[in-house]
Coordinates of C-alpha atoms and ligand atoms in Angstrom, one line a residue:
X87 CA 17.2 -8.6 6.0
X88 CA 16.7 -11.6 8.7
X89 CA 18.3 -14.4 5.8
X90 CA 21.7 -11.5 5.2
X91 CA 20.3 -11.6 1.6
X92 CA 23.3 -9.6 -0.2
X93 CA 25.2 -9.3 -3.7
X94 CA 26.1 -13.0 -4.8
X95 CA 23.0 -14.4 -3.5
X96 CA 19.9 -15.4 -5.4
X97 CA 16.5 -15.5 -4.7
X98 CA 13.4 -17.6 -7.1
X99 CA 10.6 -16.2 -7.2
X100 CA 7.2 -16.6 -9.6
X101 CA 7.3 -14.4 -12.8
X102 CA 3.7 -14.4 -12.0
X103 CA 3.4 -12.5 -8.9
X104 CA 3.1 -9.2 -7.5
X105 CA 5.7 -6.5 -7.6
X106 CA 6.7 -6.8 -3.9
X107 CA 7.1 -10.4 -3.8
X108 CA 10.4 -9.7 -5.8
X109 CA 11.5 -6.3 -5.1
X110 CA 11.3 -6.6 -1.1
X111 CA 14.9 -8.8 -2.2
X112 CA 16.0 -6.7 -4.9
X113 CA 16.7 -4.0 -2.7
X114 CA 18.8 -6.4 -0.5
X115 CA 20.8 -6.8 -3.9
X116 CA 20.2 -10.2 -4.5
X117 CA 20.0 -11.8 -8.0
X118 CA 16.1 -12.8 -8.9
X119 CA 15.2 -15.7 -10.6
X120 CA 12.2 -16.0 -12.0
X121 CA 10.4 -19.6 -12.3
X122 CA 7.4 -20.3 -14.3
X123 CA 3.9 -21.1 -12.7
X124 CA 2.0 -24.7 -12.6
X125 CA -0.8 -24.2 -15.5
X126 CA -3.3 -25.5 -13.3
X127 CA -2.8 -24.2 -9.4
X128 CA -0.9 -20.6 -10.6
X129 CA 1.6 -20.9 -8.3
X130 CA 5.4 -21.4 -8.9
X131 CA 6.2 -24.7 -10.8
X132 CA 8.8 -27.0 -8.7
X133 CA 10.1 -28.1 -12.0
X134 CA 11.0 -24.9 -12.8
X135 CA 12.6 -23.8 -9.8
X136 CA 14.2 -27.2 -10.0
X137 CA 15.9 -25.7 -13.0
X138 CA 17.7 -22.2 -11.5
X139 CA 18.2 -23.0 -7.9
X140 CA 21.9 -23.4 -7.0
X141 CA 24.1 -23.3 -3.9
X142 CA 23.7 -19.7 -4.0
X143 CA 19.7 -19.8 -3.9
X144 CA 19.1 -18.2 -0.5
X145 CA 15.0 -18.3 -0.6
X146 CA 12.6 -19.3 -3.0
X147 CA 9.4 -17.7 -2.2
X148 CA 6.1 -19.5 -3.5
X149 CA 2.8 -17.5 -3.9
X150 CA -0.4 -19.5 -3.0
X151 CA -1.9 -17.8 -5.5
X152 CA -5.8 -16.9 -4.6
X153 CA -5.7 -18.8 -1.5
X154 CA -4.6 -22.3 -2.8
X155 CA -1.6 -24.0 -1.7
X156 CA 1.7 -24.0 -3.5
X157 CA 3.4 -27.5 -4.2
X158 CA 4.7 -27.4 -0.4
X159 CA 6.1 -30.9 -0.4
X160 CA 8.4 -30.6 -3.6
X161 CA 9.6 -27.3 -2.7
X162 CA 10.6 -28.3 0.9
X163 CA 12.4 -31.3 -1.1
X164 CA 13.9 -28.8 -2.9
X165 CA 15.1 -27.0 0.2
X166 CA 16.3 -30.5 1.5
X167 CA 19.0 -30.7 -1.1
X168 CA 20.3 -27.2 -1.3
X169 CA 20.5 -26.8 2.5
X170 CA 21.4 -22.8 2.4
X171 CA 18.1 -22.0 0.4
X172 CA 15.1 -21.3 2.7
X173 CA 11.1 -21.0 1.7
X174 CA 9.8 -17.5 2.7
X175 CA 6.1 -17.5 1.9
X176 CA 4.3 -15.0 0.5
X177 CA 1.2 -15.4 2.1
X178 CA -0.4 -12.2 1.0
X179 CA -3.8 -14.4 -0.2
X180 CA -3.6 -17.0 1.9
X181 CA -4.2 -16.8 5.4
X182 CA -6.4 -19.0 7.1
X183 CA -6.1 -21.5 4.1
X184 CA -4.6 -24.7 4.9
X185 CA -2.2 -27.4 3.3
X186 CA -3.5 -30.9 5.0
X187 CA -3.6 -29.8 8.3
X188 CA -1.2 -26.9 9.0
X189 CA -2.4 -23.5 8.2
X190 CA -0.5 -21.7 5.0
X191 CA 2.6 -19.5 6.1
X192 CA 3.9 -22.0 8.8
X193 CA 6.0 -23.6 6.0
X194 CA 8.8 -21.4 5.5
X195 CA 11.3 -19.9 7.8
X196 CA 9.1 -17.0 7.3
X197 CA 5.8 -15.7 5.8
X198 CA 4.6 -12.8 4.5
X199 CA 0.5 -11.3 5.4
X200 CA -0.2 -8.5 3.1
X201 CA -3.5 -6.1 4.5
X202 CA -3.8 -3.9 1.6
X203 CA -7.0 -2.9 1.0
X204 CA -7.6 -5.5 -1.7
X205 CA -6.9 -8.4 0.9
X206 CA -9.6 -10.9 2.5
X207 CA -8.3 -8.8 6.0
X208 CA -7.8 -5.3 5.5
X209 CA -6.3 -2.0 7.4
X210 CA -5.6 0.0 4.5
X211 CA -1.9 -0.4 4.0
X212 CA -0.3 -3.1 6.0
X213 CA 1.6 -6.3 6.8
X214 CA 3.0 -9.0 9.0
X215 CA 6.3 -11.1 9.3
X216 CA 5.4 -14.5 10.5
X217 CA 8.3 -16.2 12.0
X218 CA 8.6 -20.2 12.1
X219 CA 12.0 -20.7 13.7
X220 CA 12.9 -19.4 17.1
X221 CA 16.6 -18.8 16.0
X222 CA 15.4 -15.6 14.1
X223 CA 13.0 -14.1 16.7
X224 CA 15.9 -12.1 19.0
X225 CA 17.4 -10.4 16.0
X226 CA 13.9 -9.7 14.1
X227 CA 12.8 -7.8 17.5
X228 CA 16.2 -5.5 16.8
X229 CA 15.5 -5.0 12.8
X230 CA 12.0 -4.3 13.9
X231 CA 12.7 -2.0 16.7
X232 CA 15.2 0.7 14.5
X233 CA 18.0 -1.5 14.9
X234 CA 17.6 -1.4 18.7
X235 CA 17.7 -4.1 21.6
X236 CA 14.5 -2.5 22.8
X237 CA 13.1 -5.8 23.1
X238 CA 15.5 -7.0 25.9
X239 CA 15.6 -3.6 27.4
X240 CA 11.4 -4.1 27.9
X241 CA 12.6 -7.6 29.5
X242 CA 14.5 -6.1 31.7
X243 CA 17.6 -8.1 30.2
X244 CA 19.6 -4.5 29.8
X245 CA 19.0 -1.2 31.8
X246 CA 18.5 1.0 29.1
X247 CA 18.8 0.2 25.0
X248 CA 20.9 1.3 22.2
X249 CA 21.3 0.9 18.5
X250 CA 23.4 -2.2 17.4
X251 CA 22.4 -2.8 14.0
X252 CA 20.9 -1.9 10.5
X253 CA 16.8 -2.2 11.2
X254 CA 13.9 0.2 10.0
X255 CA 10.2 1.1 12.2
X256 CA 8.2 -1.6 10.9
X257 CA 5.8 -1.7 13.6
X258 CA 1.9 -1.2 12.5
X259 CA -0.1 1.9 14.2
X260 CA -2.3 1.0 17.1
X261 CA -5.4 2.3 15.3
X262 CA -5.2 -0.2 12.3
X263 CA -3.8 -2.7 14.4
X264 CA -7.2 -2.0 16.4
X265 CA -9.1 -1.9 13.1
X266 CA -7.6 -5.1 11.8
X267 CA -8.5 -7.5 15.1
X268 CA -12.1 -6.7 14.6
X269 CA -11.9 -8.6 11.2
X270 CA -9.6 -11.2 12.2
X271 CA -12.0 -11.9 15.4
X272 CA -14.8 -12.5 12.8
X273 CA -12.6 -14.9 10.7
X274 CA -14.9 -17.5 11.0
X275 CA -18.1 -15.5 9.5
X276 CA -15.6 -13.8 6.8
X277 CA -13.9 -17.1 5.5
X278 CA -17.5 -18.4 5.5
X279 CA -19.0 -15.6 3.4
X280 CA -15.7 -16.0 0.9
X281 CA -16.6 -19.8 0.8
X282 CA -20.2 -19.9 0.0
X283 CA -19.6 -17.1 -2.8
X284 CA -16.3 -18.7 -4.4
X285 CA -18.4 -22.0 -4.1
X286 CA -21.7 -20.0 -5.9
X287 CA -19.2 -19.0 -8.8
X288 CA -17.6 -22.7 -9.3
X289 CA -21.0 -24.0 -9.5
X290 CA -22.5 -21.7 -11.8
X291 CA -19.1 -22.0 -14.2
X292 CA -17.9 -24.9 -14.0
X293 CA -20.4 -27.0 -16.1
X294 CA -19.7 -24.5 -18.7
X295 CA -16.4 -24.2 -19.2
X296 CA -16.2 -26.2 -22.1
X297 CA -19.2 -24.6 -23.8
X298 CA -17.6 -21.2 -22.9
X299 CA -13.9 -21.8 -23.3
X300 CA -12.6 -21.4 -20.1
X301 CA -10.8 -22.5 -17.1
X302 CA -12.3 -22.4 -13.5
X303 CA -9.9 -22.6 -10.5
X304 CA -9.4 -26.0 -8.9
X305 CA -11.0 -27.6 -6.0
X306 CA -8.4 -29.5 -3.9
X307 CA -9.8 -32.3 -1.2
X308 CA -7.0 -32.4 0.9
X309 CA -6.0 -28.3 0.9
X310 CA -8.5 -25.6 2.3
X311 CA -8.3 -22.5 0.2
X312 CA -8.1 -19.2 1.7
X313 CA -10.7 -18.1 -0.9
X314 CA -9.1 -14.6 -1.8
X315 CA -10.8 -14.6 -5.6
X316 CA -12.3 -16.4 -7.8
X317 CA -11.2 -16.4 -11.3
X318 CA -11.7 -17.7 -15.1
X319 CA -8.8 -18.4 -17.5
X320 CA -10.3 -17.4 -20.9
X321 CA -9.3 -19.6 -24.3
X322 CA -8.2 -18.0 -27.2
X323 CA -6.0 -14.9 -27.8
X324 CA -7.0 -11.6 -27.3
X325 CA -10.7 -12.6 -26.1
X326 CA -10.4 -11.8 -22.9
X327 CA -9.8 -8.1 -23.3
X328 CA -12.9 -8.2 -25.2
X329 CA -14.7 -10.1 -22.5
X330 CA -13.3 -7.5 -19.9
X331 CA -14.3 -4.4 -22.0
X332 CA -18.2 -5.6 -21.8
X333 CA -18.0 -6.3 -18.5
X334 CA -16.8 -2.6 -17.5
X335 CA -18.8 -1.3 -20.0
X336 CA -21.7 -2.9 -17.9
X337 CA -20.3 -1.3 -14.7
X338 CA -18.8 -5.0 -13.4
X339 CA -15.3 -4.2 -11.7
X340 CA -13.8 -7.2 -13.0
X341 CA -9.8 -6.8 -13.1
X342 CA -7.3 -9.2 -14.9
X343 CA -4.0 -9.5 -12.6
X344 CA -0.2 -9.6 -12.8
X345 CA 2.3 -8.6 -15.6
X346 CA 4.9 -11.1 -15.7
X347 CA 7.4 -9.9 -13.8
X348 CA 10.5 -11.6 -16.0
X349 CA 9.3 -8.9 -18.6
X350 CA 9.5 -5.7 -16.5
X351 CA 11.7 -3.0 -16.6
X352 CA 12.5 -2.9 -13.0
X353 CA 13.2 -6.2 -12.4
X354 CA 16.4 -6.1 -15.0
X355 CA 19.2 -4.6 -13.2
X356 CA 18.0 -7.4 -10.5
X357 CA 18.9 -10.7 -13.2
X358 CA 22.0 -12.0 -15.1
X359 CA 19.9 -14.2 -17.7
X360 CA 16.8 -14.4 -20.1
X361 CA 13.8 -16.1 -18.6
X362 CA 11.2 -18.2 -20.1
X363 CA 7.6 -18.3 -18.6
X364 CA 5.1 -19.5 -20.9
X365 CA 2.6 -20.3 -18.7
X366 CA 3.3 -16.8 -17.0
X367 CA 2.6 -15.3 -19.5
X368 CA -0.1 -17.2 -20.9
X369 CA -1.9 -16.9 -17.9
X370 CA -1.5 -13.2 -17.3
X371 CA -3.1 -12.5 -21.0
X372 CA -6.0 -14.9 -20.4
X373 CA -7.3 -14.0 -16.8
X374 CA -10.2 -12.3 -15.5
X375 CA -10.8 -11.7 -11.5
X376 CA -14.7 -12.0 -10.9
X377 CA -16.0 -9.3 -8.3
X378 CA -15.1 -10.8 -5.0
X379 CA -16.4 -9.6 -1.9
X380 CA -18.4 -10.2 1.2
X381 CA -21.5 -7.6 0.8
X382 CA -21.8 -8.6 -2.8
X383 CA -25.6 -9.5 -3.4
X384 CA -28.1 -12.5 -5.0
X385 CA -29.0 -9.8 -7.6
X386 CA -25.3 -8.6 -8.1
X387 CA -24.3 -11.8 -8.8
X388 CA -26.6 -12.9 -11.0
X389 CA -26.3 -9.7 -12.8
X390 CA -22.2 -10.8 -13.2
X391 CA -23.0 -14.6 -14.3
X392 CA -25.4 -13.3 -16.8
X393 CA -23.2 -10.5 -18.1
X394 CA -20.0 -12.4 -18.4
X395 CA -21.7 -15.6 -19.4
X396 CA -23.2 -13.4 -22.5
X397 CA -19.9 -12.1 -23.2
X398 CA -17.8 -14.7 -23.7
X399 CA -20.5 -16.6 -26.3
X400 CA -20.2 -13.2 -28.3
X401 CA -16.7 -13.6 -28.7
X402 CA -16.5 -17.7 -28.7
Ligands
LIG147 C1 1.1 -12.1 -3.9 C2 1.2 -10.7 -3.4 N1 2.2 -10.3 -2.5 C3 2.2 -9.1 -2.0 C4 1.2 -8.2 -2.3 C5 1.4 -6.8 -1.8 O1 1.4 -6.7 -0.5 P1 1.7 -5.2 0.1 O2 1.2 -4.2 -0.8 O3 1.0 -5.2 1.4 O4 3.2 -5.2 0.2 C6 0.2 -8.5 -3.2 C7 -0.9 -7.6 -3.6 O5 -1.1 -6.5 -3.2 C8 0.2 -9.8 -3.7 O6 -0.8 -10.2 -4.6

């Protein structure tokens, strides 16, 4: 709503990604473009969006997908030579990870928090608009407050306030605003916990990911991952749905992750072309999501390494 997205606008955004990160444009009525994902980070591939942005391309939205940073640098070049096109972040994984320096979601002109349930900070259902530009605070107070200058009315800037344009009540409840600070005033012990398990997994794993056939996210040296999950990208088709079945079957929660969203039915009335995403799709059919959480125990997790370890040599 703050970037006018309308009809005759587009808008790029991963195949591999959650629903929301593409329909919270389509209802705008914006064209989606879907780019393929870098086989290696999972998040969208600049050479890709390279490909479908155009004059009309009025946001590309990167995913840093599990906490690691998108390709920041070549999308902002990208942004550089389309001037009209804007990143909006979807930060729904990432906050309190880092690219150099500067914390993920201060990027784009905006950035998205996601506190679902599943998320490293949690209220249930829930989210947050970061904005990075001071030119789009005034008018997201008014979208924010029901289309109202309530804002300036509070400043004392008007006597009493009105509606003067399209907005919605976005505003979070006290209680799970209350029930969110807790957590985020204990971000240093929770990012902590996430670290020391996410690093337990990658050392465990990583030696054997030839022997096994698979994949084990990245470690970057310069870029501090938020550390939402840990993952392995399994070789060969159709193991992995083998590999997940014994691990339910031995009561491990361990999920695989998005559809590609180029593929699904509500995305069509949404694009004006056939997309290709390999690596979308590749990835989607080959991943398995580890369980991921702060309580999760010395026994529990051996109890995971051993039972996944054991299931992908009976299906190598
Ligand atoms: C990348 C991404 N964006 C957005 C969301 C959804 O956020 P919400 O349900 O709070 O809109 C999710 C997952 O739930 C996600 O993985």
């Amino acid at each position: 709503m703050l970037l006018n997205v309308q009809p005759g606008f587009n808008v790029i955004v991963p195949s591999y990604a959650f629903v929301t990160t593409a329909s919270a444009f389509a209802r705008s009525g914006a064209e989606l473009r879907f780019a393929d994902i870098d086989p290696v980070s999972l998040c969208i591939d600049p050479d890709s969006v390279g490909a479908l942005i155009d004059s009309s391309t009025r946001a590309i939205v990167p995913v840093h997908y599990g906490g690691m940073a998108a390709d920041i640098d070549r999308l902002t070049q990208l942004i550089e030579v389309h001037g009209d096109s804007n990143i909006v972040e979807d930060n729904a994984h990432g906050l309190f990870g880092s690219h150099g320096d500067s914390p993920l979601g201060s990027f784009g002109r905006f950035s998205t928090l996601s506190f679902h349930e599943t998320k490293n900070f949690s209220c249930g259902e829930g989210g947050a608009l970061v904005i990075n530009e001071k030119r789009d605070v005034a008018r997201a107070h008014t979208l924010y407050d029901k289309g109202t200058n309530r804002a300036a009315f509070l400043d004392g800037r008007v006597d009493r306030y009105t509606w003067i344009e399209q907005g919605s009540s976005f505003g979070m409840s006290d209680l799970l605003a209350a029930f969110l600070l807790g957590q985020i005033e204990q971000r240093t012990g929770v990012m902590g916990r996430r670290q020391k398990l996410f690093t337990r997994y990658h050392k465990q794993l990583s030696p054997l990911e030839a022997g096994l056939g698979i994949e084990v996210p990245p470690i970057s040296e310069t870029h501090r991952s938020a550390y939402h999950t840990f993952y392995v990208l399994v070789s060969g088709e159709g193991r992995r749905d083998a590999v997940l079945q014994e691990l339910n079957e031995s009561g491990i929660g361990a999920p695989f992750h998005y559809q590609p969203l180029h593929r699904s039915e509500g995305a069509q009335p949404w694009v004006k072309r056939k997309f290709d995403c390999p690596i979308s799709d590749s990835v989607s059919n080959r991943i398995i999501r580890l369980p991921f959480f702060d309580a999760l125990t010395d026994s529990e997790f051996n109890r995971v390494a051993e039972t996944l370890t054991g299931a992908l040599r009976h299906t190598a």
